[in-house]
mmCIF file of C-alpha atoms in Angstrom:
data_model
loop_
_atom_site.group_PDB
_atom_site.id
_atom_site.type_symbol
_atom_site.label_atom_id
_atom_site.label_comp_id
_atom_site.label_asym_id
_atom_site.label_seq_id
_atom_site.Cartn_x
_atom_site.Cartn_y
_atom_site.Cartn_z
ATOM 1 C CA MET S 843 -9.279 -11.801 -24.492
ATOM 2 C CA SER S 844 -13.338 -11.113 -23.871
ATOM 3 C CA ARG S 845 -13.608 -11.164 -19.956
ATOM 4 C CA GLN S 846 -15.896 -8.012 -20.125
ATOM 5 C CA SER S 847 -18.349 -9.691 -17.324
ATOM 6 C CA ASN S 848 -16.166 -10.316 -14.350
ATOM 7 C CA ARG S 849 -14.048 -7.456 -15.463
ATOM 8 C CA GLY S 850 -15.175 -4.923 -12.577
ATOM 9 C CA THR S 851 -15.091 -7.970 -9.251
ATOM 10 C CA GLU S 852 -11.811 -8.670 -10.710
ATOM 11 C CA SER S 853 -10.736 -5.764 -10.463
ATOM 12 C CA LYS S 854 -11.128 -4.785 -7.119
ATOM 13 C CA LYS S 855 -9.629 -7.992 -5.455
ATOM 14 C CA MET S 856 -6.893 -7.629 -8.054
ATOM 15 C CA SER S 857 -6.338 -4.171 -5.951
ATOM 16 C CA SER S 858 -6.384 -5.561 -2.808
ATOM 17 C CA GLU S 859 -3.748 -8.332 -3.518
ATOM 18 C CA LEU S 860 -2.041 -5.341 -3.970
ATOM 19 C CA PHE S 861 -2.225 -3.934 -1.439
ATOM 20 C CA THR S 862 -1.504 -7.616 0.522
ATOM 21 C CA LEU S 863 1.736 -7.895 -1.252
ATOM 22 C CA THR S 864 3.433 -4.751 -1.659
ATOM 23 C CA TYR S 865 2.475 -4.843 2.443
ATOM 24 C CA GLY S 866 4.001 -8.181 1.857
ATOM 25 C CA ALA S 867 7.030 -6.864 0.258
ATOM 26 C CA LEU S 868 7.396 -3.329 2.491
ATOM 27 C CA VAL S 869 7.446 -6.230 5.895
ATOM 28 C CA THR S 870 9.724 -7.913 4.534
ATOM 29 C CA GLN S 871 12.303 -5.567 3.985
ATOM 30 C CA LEU S 872 11.661 -3.980 7.078
ATOM 31 C CA CYS S 873 12.805 -7.754 8.440
ATOM 32 C CA LYS S 874 16.216 -7.441 6.586
ATOM 33 C CA ASP S 875 17.144 -4.403 7.650
ATOM 34 C CA TYR S 876 15.955 -3.884 11.256
ATOM 35 C CA GLU S 877 17.734 -6.503 12.959
ATOM 36 C CA ASN S 878 14.839 -8.089 15.686
ATOM 37 C CA ASP S 879 11.527 -7.999 15.593
ATOM 38 C CA GLU S 880 10.621 -5.511 18.301
ATOM 39 C CA ASP S 881 11.787 -2.797 16.119
ATOM 40 C CA VAL S 882 10.217 -3.985 12.954
ATOM 41 C CA ASN S 883 7.226 -3.557 15.034
ATOM 42 C CA LYS S 884 8.531 -0.450 16.044
ATOM 43 C CA GLN S 885 8.470 0.843 12.482
ATOM 44 C CA LEU S 886 5.580 -0.259 11.109
ATOM 45 C CA ASP S 887 3.091 1.394 14.056
ATOM 46 C CA LYS S 888 5.551 4.463 13.047
ATOM 47 C CA MET S 889 4.640 4.013 9.509
ATOM 48 C CA GLY S 890 0.735 3.426 10.518
ATOM 49 C CA TYR S 891 0.219 6.720 12.898
ATOM 50 C CA ASN S 892 2.295 8.119 10.327
ATOM 51 C CA ILE S 893 -1.013 7.103 7.385
ATOM 52 C CA GLY S 894 -3.246 6.781 9.770
ATOM 53 C CA VAL S 895 -2.677 10.907 10.678
ATOM 54 C CA ARG S 896 -3.536 11.263 6.422
ATOM 55 C CA LEU S 897 -6.619 8.614 6.561
ATOM 56 C CA ILE S 898 -8.057 10.482 8.549
ATOM 57 C CA GLU S 899 -8.464 13.355 6.604
ATOM 58 C CA ASP S 900 -9.344 10.569 3.462
ATOM 59 C CA PHE S 901 -12.442 9.493 4.973
ATOM 60 C CA LEU S 902 -13.706 12.066 7.023
ATOM 61 C CA ALA S 903 -14.234 13.506 3.692
ATOM 62 C CA ARG S 904 -15.621 10.148 1.641
ATOM 63 C CA SER S 905 -17.688 9.270 4.797
ATOM 64 C CA ASN S 906 -19.419 12.082 5.761
ATOM 65 C CA VAL S 907 -19.548 10.612 9.522
ATOM 66 C CA GLY S 908 -20.286 13.517 11.873
ATOM 67 C CA ARG S 909 -19.470 13.721 15.111
ATOM 68 C CA CYS S 910 -18.743 10.621 17.332
ATOM 69 C CA HIS S 911 -20.336 11.207 20.838
ATOM 70 C CA ASP S 912 -19.400 8.834 22.160
ATOM 71 C CA PHE S 913 -16.541 5.549 22.349
ATOM 72 C CA ARG S 914 -19.229 2.973 21.334
ATOM 73 C CA GLU S 915 -20.002 5.506 18.369
ATOM 74 C CA THR S 916 -16.326 6.127 17.722
ATOM 75 C CA ALA S 917 -16.370 1.925 17.627
ATOM 76 C CA ASP S 918 -18.849 0.959 14.738
ATOM 77 C CA VAL S 919 -17.805 3.737 13.002
ATOM 78 C CA ILE S 920 -14.265 2.058 12.359
ATOM 79 C CA ALA S 921 -15.867 -1.387 12.103
ATOM 80 C CA LYS S 922 -18.536 -0.207 9.583
ATOM 81 C CA VAL S 923 -17.335 2.137 7.769
ATOM 82 C CA ALA S 924 -13.890 2.729 7.949
ATOM 83 C CA PHE S 925 -12.382 -1.140 8.121
ATOM 84 C CA LYS S 926 -15.062 -2.193 5.504
ATOM 85 C CA MET S 927 -14.475 0.995 2.707
ATOM 86 C CA TYR S 928 -10.624 0.422 2.733
ATOM 87 C CA LEU S 929 -10.692 -2.788 3.235
ATOM 88 C CA GLY S 930 -13.144 -4.091 2.327
ATOM 89 C CA ILE S 931 -13.890 -5.839 6.110
ATOM 90 C CA THR S 932 -16.666 -5.626 8.588
ATOM 91 C CA PRO S 933 -15.065 -6.870 11.803
ATOM 92 C CA SER S 934 -16.935 -7.306 14.986
ATOM 93 C CA ILE S 935 -16.847 -5.658 18.273
ATOM 94 C CA THR S 936 -16.756 -6.924 21.349
ATOM 95 C CA ASN S 937 -15.909 -7.559 25.202
ATOM 96 C CA TRP S 938 -16.323 -3.651 25.786
ATOM 97 C CA SER S 939 -14.827 -3.345 29.258
ATOM 98 C CA PRO S 940 -18.129 -2.253 32.065
ATOM 99 C CA ALA S 941 -16.491 1.275 31.839
ATOM 100 C CA GLY S 942 -16.886 1.118 27.976
ATOM 101 C CA ASP S 943 -13.538 2.715 26.875
ATOM 102 C CA GLU S 944 -12.235 -1.155 25.723
ATOM 103 C CA PHE S 945 -13.643 -2.279 23.695
ATOM 104 C CA SER S 946 -11.982 -5.690 20.420
ATOM 105 C CA LEU S 947 -12.681 -5.884 16.957
ATOM 106 C CA ILE S 948 -12.784 -9.105 16.085
ATOM 107 C CA LEU S 949 -11.203 -10.180 12.206
ATOM 108 C CA GLU S 950 -12.089 -12.737 11.458
ATOM 109 C CA ASN S 951 -10.373 -12.710 8.048
ATOM 110 C CA ASN S 952 -7.170 -10.236 7.710
ATOM 111 C CA PRO S 953 -7.095 -9.494 3.885
ATOM 112 C CA LEU S 954 -3.686 -8.597 5.032
ATOM 113 C CA VAL S 955 -2.236 -11.631 5.529
ATOM 114 C CA ASP S 956 -3.505 -13.623 2.458
ATOM 115 C CA PHE S 957 -1.386 -15.850 1.091
ATOM 116 C CA VAL S 958 1.236 -15.314 4.062
ATOM 117 C CA GLU S 959 2.637 -17.460 6.709
ATOM 118 C CA LEU S 960 4.998 -16.425 9.607
ATOM 119 C CA PRO S 961 8.718 -18.747 9.870
ATOM 120 C CA ASP S 962 10.093 -19.848 13.700
ATOM 121 C CA ASN S 963 11.884 -17.492 13.730
ATOM 122 C CA HIS S 964 9.448 -14.367 13.556
ATOM 123 C CA SER S 965 7.698 -15.483 16.170
ATOM 124 C CA SER S 966 7.255 -11.916 18.197
ATOM 125 C CA LEU S 967 6.764 -9.673 15.191
ATOM 126 C CA ILE S 968 3.733 -8.953 14.506
ATOM 127 C CA TYR S 969 2.230 -8.756 10.573
ATOM 128 C CA SER S 970 -0.282 -5.739 11.113
ATOM 129 C CA ASN S 971 1.251 -3.296 13.695
ATOM 130 C CA LEU S 972 0.785 -0.997 10.755
ATOM 131 C CA LEU S 973 -2.929 -1.320 10.853
ATOM 132 C CA CYS S 974 -2.648 -0.452 15.009
ATOM 133 C CA GLY S 975 -0.702 2.418 14.177
ATOM 134 C CA VAL S 976 -3.454 3.786 11.695
ATOM 135 C CA LEU S 977 -6.635 3.663 14.189
ATOM 136 C CA ARG S 978 -4.015 5.726 16.756
ATOM 137 C CA GLY S 979 -3.074 8.093 14.165
ATOM 138 C CA ALA S 980 -6.362 8.381 12.531
ATOM 139 C CA LEU S 981 -7.741 8.689 16.569
ATOM 140 C CA GLU S 982 -4.882 11.074 17.202
ATOM 141 C CA MET S 983 -6.536 13.578 14.596
ATOM 142 C CA VAL S 984 -9.749 13.096 15.905
ATOM 143 C CA GLN S 985 -8.511 14.341 19.490
ATOM 144 C CA MET S 986 -8.815 11.125 20.771
ATOM 145 C CA ALA S 987 -5.799 9.553 22.452
ATOM 146 C CA VAL S 988 -6.272 5.811 22.859
ATOM 147 C CA GLU S 989 -4.066 2.421 22.521
ATOM 148 C CA ALA S 990 -4.165 -0.477 19.599
ATOM 149 C CA LYS S 991 -2.708 -4.099 19.972
ATOM 150 C CA PHE S 992 -3.461 -6.710 18.799
ATOM 151 C CA VAL S 993 -4.421 -10.049 21.113
ATOM 152 C CA GLN S 994 -4.871 -13.128 18.733
ATOM 153 C CA ASP S 995 -3.239 -13.102 15.027
ATOM 154 C CA THR S 996 -4.783 -15.605 12.851
ATOM 155 C CA LEU S 997 -0.401 -16.121 11.846
ATOM 156 C CA LYS S 998 0.463 -17.133 14.634
ATOM 157 C CA GLY S 999 -2.533 -20.164 14.868
ATOM 158 C CA ASP S 1000 -5.221 -18.203 16.644
ATOM 159 C CA SER S 1001 -8.730 -18.657 15.247
ATOM 160 C CA VAL S 1002 -9.538 -14.800 14.860
ATOM 161 C CA THR S 1003 -7.582 -11.967 14.334
ATOM 162 C CA GLU S 1004 -8.028 -9.960 17.123
ATOM 163 C CA ILE S 1005 -6.962 -5.974 17.816
ATOM 164 C CA ARG S 1006 -7.848 -4.761 21.557
ATOM 165 C CA MET S 1007 -8.883 -0.252 21.634
ATOM 166 C CA ARG S 1008 -9.008 1.045 24.552
ATOM 167 C CA PHE S 1009 -9.610 4.585 25.102
ATOM 168 C CA ILE S 1010 -6.786 6.803 26.754
ATOM 169 C CA ARG S 1011 -8.270 10.750 27.165
ATOM 170 C CA ARG S 1012 -9.843 12.682 25.096
ATOM 171 C CA ILE S 1013 -6.711 15.675 23.508
ATOM 172 C CA GLU S 1014 -8.463 18.843 24.312
ATOM 173 C CA ASP S 1015 -6.672 21.836 22.162
ATOM 174 C CA ASN S 1016 -4.260 24.031 22.603
ATOM 175 C CA LEU S 1017 -6.234 27.424 22.277
ATOM 176 C CA PRO S 1018 -3.536 30.030 21.104
ATOM 177 C CA ALA S 1019 -2.834 32.243 23.898
ATOM 178 C CA GLY S 1020 -5.454 35.354 23.784
ATOM 179 C CA GLU S 1021 -7.893 33.809 23.180
ATOM 180 C CA GLU S 1022 -11.271 31.862 24.743
ATOM 181 C CA MET I 968 -11.643 -4.421 -2.432
ATOM 182 C CA ALA I 969 -8.228 -2.589 -0.830
ATOM 183 C CA ASP I 970 -9.737 1.932 -1.749
ATOM 184 C CA GLU I 971 -6.923 3.452 -3.699
ATOM 185 C CA ALA I 972 -6.189 5.194 -0.762
ATOM 186 C CA VAL I 973 -4.701 3.364 1.401
ATOM 187 C CA PHE I 974 -2.019 2.503 -1.776
ATOM 188 C CA LEU I 975 -0.945 5.557 -2.173
ATOM 189 C CA LEU I 976 -0.134 5.999 1.311
ATOM 190 C CA LEU I 977 0.784 2.392 1.923
ATOM 191 C CA HIS I 978 3.876 3.788 -0.977
ATOM 192 C CA ASN I 979 3.810 7.422 0.265
ATOM 193 C CA GLU I 980 5.134 5.784 3.285
ATOM 194 C CA MET I 981 7.350 3.048 1.872
ATOM 195 C CA VAL I 982 9.614 6.134 -0.306
ATOM 196 C CA SER I 983 9.767 7.818 3.370
ATOM 197 C CA GLY I 984 10.670 5.364 5.514
ATOM 198 C CA VAL I 985 13.706 4.245 3.183
ATOM 199 C CA TYR I 986 14.411 7.592 2.520
ATOM 200 C CA LYS I 987 14.462 8.509 6.114
ATOM 201 C CA SER I 988 16.629 5.692 6.905
ATOM 202 C CA ALA I 989 19.541 6.106 5.069
ATOM 203 C CA GLU I 990 22.299 8.730 5.180
ATOM 204 C CA GLN I 991 22.459 11.898 2.260
ATOM 205 C CA GLY I 992 24.803 11.232 -1.084
ATOM 206 C CA GLU I 993 24.735 10.333 -4.217
ATOM 207 C CA VAL I 994 25.543 6.697 -2.812
ATOM 208 C CA GLU I 995 22.511 6.082 -0.564
ATOM 209 C CA ASN I 996 20.271 7.394 -3.103
ATOM 210 C CA GLY I 997 21.043 4.715 -5.302
ATOM 211 C CA ARG I 998 20.897 2.002 -2.961
ATOM 212 C CA CYS I 999 16.834 3.421 -1.732
ATOM 213 C CA ILE I 1000 15.703 3.625 -5.345
ATOM 214 C CA THR I 1001 17.079 -0.148 -5.739
ATOM 215 C CA LYS I 1002 15.535 -1.140 -2.440
ATOM 216 C CA LEU I 1003 11.715 0.050 -3.914
ATOM 217 C CA GLU I 1004 12.591 -0.922 -6.982
ATOM 218 C CA ASN I 1005 12.619 -4.198 -5.496
ATOM 219 C CA MET I 1006 10.003 -4.401 -3.468
ATOM 220 C CA GLY I 1007 8.694 -3.555 -6.307
ATOM 221 C CA PHE I 1008 9.623 -6.535 -7.814
ATOM 222 C CA ARG I 1009 8.321 -9.111 -5.627
ATOM 223 C CA VAL I 1010 4.997 -7.518 -6.370
ATOM 224 C CA GLY I 1011 4.819 -7.032 -9.799
ATOM 225 C CA GLN I 1012 6.025 -10.655 -10.001
ATOM 226 C CA GLY I 1013 3.539 -12.083 -7.455
ATOM 227 C CA LEU I 1014 0.306 -9.300 -8.881
ATOM 228 C CA ILE I 1015 0.964 -11.282 -12.152
ATOM 229 C CA GLU I 1016 0.586 -14.422 -11.303
ATOM 230 C CA ARG I 1017 -2.512 -14.052 -9.910
ATOM 231 C CA PHE I 1018 -3.637 -12.077 -12.090
ATOM 232 C CA THR I 1019 -2.907 -13.908 -15.590
ATOM 233 C CA LYS I 1020 -3.848 -17.716 -13.945
ATOM 234 C CA ASP I 1021 -6.833 -17.835 -16.604
ATOM 235 C CA THR I 1022 -5.787 -16.202 -19.640
ATOM 236 C CA ALA I 1023 -5.362 -17.077 -22.219
ATOM 237 C CA ARG I 1024 -1.863 -17.564 -23.782
ATOM 238 C CA PHE I 1025 0.486 -14.731 -24.848
ATOM 239 C CA LYS I 1026 0.989 -15.299 -28.282
ATOM 240 C CA ASP I 1027 4.769 -13.144 -28.712
ATOM 241 C CA GLU I 1028 6.273 -9.738 -27.271
ATOM 242 C CA LEU I 1029 3.841 -6.742 -27.781
ATOM 243 C CA ASP I 1030 1.352 -8.670 -26.725
ATOM 244 C CA ILE I 1031 2.287 -9.105 -23.718
ATOM 245 C CA MET I 1032 3.300 -5.626 -23.671
ATOM 246 C CA LYS I 1033 0.167 -4.853 -24.748
ATOM 247 C CA PHE I 1034 -0.686 -6.396 -22.256
ATOM 248 C CA VAL I 1035 0.701 -5.091 -18.678
ATOM 249 C CA CYS I 1036 -0.584 -1.195 -20.877
ATOM 250 C CA LYS I 1037 -3.916 -1.934 -20.906
ATOM 251 C CA ASP I 1038 -5.205 -4.919 -18.780
ATOM 252 C CA PHE I 1039 -2.788 -4.462 -15.642
ATOM 253 C CA TRP I 1040 -1.816 -0.952 -15.523
ATOM 254 C CA THR I 1041 -5.789 -0.949 -15.380
ATOM 255 C CA THR I 1042 -5.804 -3.250 -12.670
ATOM 256 C CA VAL I 1043 -3.006 -1.628 -10.472
ATOM 257 C CA PHE I 1044 -3.099 1.899 -11.659
ATOM 258 C CA LYS I 1045 -6.839 2.610 -12.814
ATOM 259 C CA LYS I 1046 -5.926 3.452 -16.293
ATOM 260 C CA GLN I 1047 -4.145 2.673 -19.693
ATOM 261 C CA ILE I 1048 -0.929 3.207 -20.307
ATOM 262 C CA ASP I 1049 -2.182 6.013 -22.752
ATOM 263 C CA ASN I 1050 1.005 5.773 -25.818
ATOM 264 C CA LEU I 1051 2.950 2.573 -26.193
ATOM 265 C CA ARG I 1052 6.164 2.488 -28.629
ATOM 266 C CA THR I 1053 8.531 0.407 -30.232
ATOM 267 C CA ASN I 1054 11.216 -0.136 -32.292
ATOM 268 C CA HIS I 1055 10.336 -3.413 -33.137
ATOM 269 C CA GLN I 1056 14.021 -4.377 -31.631
ATOM 270 C CA GLY I 1057 13.012 -5.183 -27.628
ATOM 271 C CA ILE I 1058 12.928 -1.601 -27.105
ATOM 272 C CA TYR I 1059 9.236 0.277 -25.364
ATOM 273 C CA VAL I 1060 8.216 3.119 -24.360
ATOM 274 C CA LEU I 1061 5.386 3.035 -21.681
ATOM 275 C CA GLN I 1062 3.318 6.551 -21.498
ATOM 276 C CA ASP I 1063 1.516 8.016 -19.040
ATOM 277 C CA ASN I 1064 0.269 11.410 -19.163
ATOM 278 C CA LYS I 1065 -1.657 11.526 -15.275
ATOM 279 C CA PHE I 1066 0.465 8.589 -13.059
ATOM 280 C CA ARG I 1067 -1.275 8.266 -10.801
ATOM 281 C CA LEU I 1068 1.695 8.375 -8.268
ATOM 282 C CA LEU I 1069 2.671 11.909 -9.410
ATOM 283 C CA THR I 1070 -0.905 13.523 -9.258
ATOM 284 C CA GLN I 1071 -0.287 14.691 -5.998
ATOM 285 C CA ILE I 1072 3.186 15.605 -5.550
ATOM 286 C CA SER I 1073 3.191 18.552 -8.686
ATOM 287 C CA ALA I 1074 1.433 19.686 -11.581
ATOM 288 C CA GLY I 1075 4.606 20.034 -13.932
ATOM 289 C CA LYS I 1076 7.701 21.568 -12.517
ATOM 290 C CA GLN I 1077 8.212 21.657 -8.960
ATOM 291 C CA TYR I 1078 9.929 18.485 -6.573
ATOM 292 C CA LEU I 1079 11.474 16.796 -10.715
ATOM 293 C CA GLU I 1080 14.039 16.282 -8.432
ATOM 294 C CA HIS I 1081 11.850 13.608 -6.229
ATOM 295 C CA ALA I 1082 10.271 12.122 -9.248
ATOM 296 C CA SER I 1083 12.421 9.176 -9.002
ATOM 297 C CA LYS I 1084 11.774 8.173 -5.141
ATOM 298 C CA TYR I 1085 8.551 7.634 -6.196
ATOM 299 C CA LEU I 1086 8.800 5.396 -9.769
ATOM 300 C CA ALA I 1087 10.905 3.782 -7.894
ATOM 301 C CA PHE I 1088 9.179 0.622 -6.803
ATOM 302 C CA THR I 1089 6.831 0.613 -9.853
ATOM 303 C CA CYS I 1090 9.485 0.470 -12.532
ATOM 304 C CA GLY I 1091 10.305 -2.780 -10.613
ATOM 305 C CA LEU I 1092 6.468 -4.167 -10.841
ATOM 306 C CA ILE I 1093 6.417 -4.167 -14.726
ATOM 307 C CA ARG I 1094 10.184 -5.465 -14.106
ATOM 308 C CA GLY I 1095 8.192 -9.075 -11.457
ATOM 309 C CA GLY I 1096 5.427 -8.494 -13.952
ATOM 310 C CA LEU I 1097 7.581 -9.221 -17.061
ATOM 311 C CA SER I 1098 9.693 -11.494 -15.708
ATOM 312 C CA ASN I 1099 7.014 -13.800 -14.175
ATOM 313 C CA LEU I 1100 5.991 -13.803 -17.955
ATOM 314 C CA GLY I 1101 8.554 -14.842 -19.398
ATOM 315 C CA ILE I 1102 10.932 -11.453 -19.830
ATOM 316 C CA LYS I 1103 13.905 -10.216 -18.499
ATOM 317 C CA SER I 1104 13.887 -6.645 -18.386
ATOM 318 C CA ILE I 1105 15.803 -3.259 -17.141
ATOM 319 C CA VAL I 1106 12.905 -0.947 -16.453
ATOM 320 C CA THR I 1107 13.750 2.669 -16.059
ATOM 321 C CA ALA I 1108 11.557 5.792 -16.320
ATOM 322 C CA GLU I 1109 11.778 9.739 -16.778
ATOM 323 C CA VAL I 1110 9.971 12.681 -15.920
ATOM 324 C CA SER I 1111 10.180 15.429 -17.186
ATOM 325 C CA SER I 1112 6.585 17.405 -16.310
ATOM 326 C CA MET I 1113 4.231 15.655 -13.300
ATOM 327 C CA PRO I 1114 2.310 14.119 -13.797
ATOM 328 C CA ALA I 1115 3.479 12.443 -17.379
ATOM 329 C CA CYS I 1116 5.887 10.270 -17.040
ATOM 330 C CA LYS I 1117 7.574 7.533 -19.798
ATOM 331 C CA PHE I 1118 8.776 3.773 -18.641
ATOM 332 C CA GLN I 1119 11.493 2.096 -21.028
ATOM 333 C CA VAL I 1120 11.808 -1.551 -21.126
ATOM 334 C CA MET I 1121 14.450 -2.644 -22.511
ATOM 335 C CA ILE I 1122 14.670 -6.439 -23.157
ATOM 336 C CA GLN I 1123 17.588 -8.620 -21.834
ATOM 337 C CA LYS I 1124 17.998 -11.283 -24.492
ATOM 338 C CA LEU I 1125 19.322 -14.680 -23.157
#
């Protein structure tokens, strides 16, 4: 088998397909285990949260990004560094709220949904809800409480996938009593 | 281009998710292992389809096993199987001395009793891959000292 030349790009593509397929198998299993879509969504969010709190450490170790000074910088880092690093895509950032505490991530193509179609009886399933949990968990570890939710989804017929991120508050570290 | 870390985290979360929603007991443990193995099976089927789209026909069973050990394993786990043994009568043992999904868990005998949870998905992966290449098999895994492990493939003649 002489495929030396394109071995590199092929294996990269394949490992993203491994992730996509594994995620698909996971969602399918969850749909079997839980009767309604809401429970599956919650479970995906919880799992995403657990992954996020660990992923942030990996991210900070690999990317050498310093502390973000405001939410705008955070948004840039999420879209241009994190998404690129882990999913190979660069979503665009739009729709900033006037107060600067909400923005949208627009994903032209979502690698999680390659090969996926939502059947009619799962119309309220938020397939990629894991991502919302990951974002929430990761940002909580860097002292930001945020809310992330999908407002548009290509699986449901929209033209793009849009995640709305809202900054809730800064999480203050609780210093032990007696220290200042 | 999903990073390896993401898959690892997702896999570990799947394992803990499956076990969290189950109760204690031997039966439940078996059920969880089966669930994970079935998930791996689906993924293995899909993956091998995508991967062998353009490859030449395999000459025989041994050729297929070598493919699994080299190309398939390299794609999924970024390294080849370290040792393949067979009795030429349908049993193959694939040995990986530094199995990627176990390296972060322990380096030796600690947590050995939990190793099977982290191997179930991969057993399914192998079984699914082989199944879509026309081979029916039973795949089991054993670990004596992490992160080295052995996958045993028993070909089922139809």
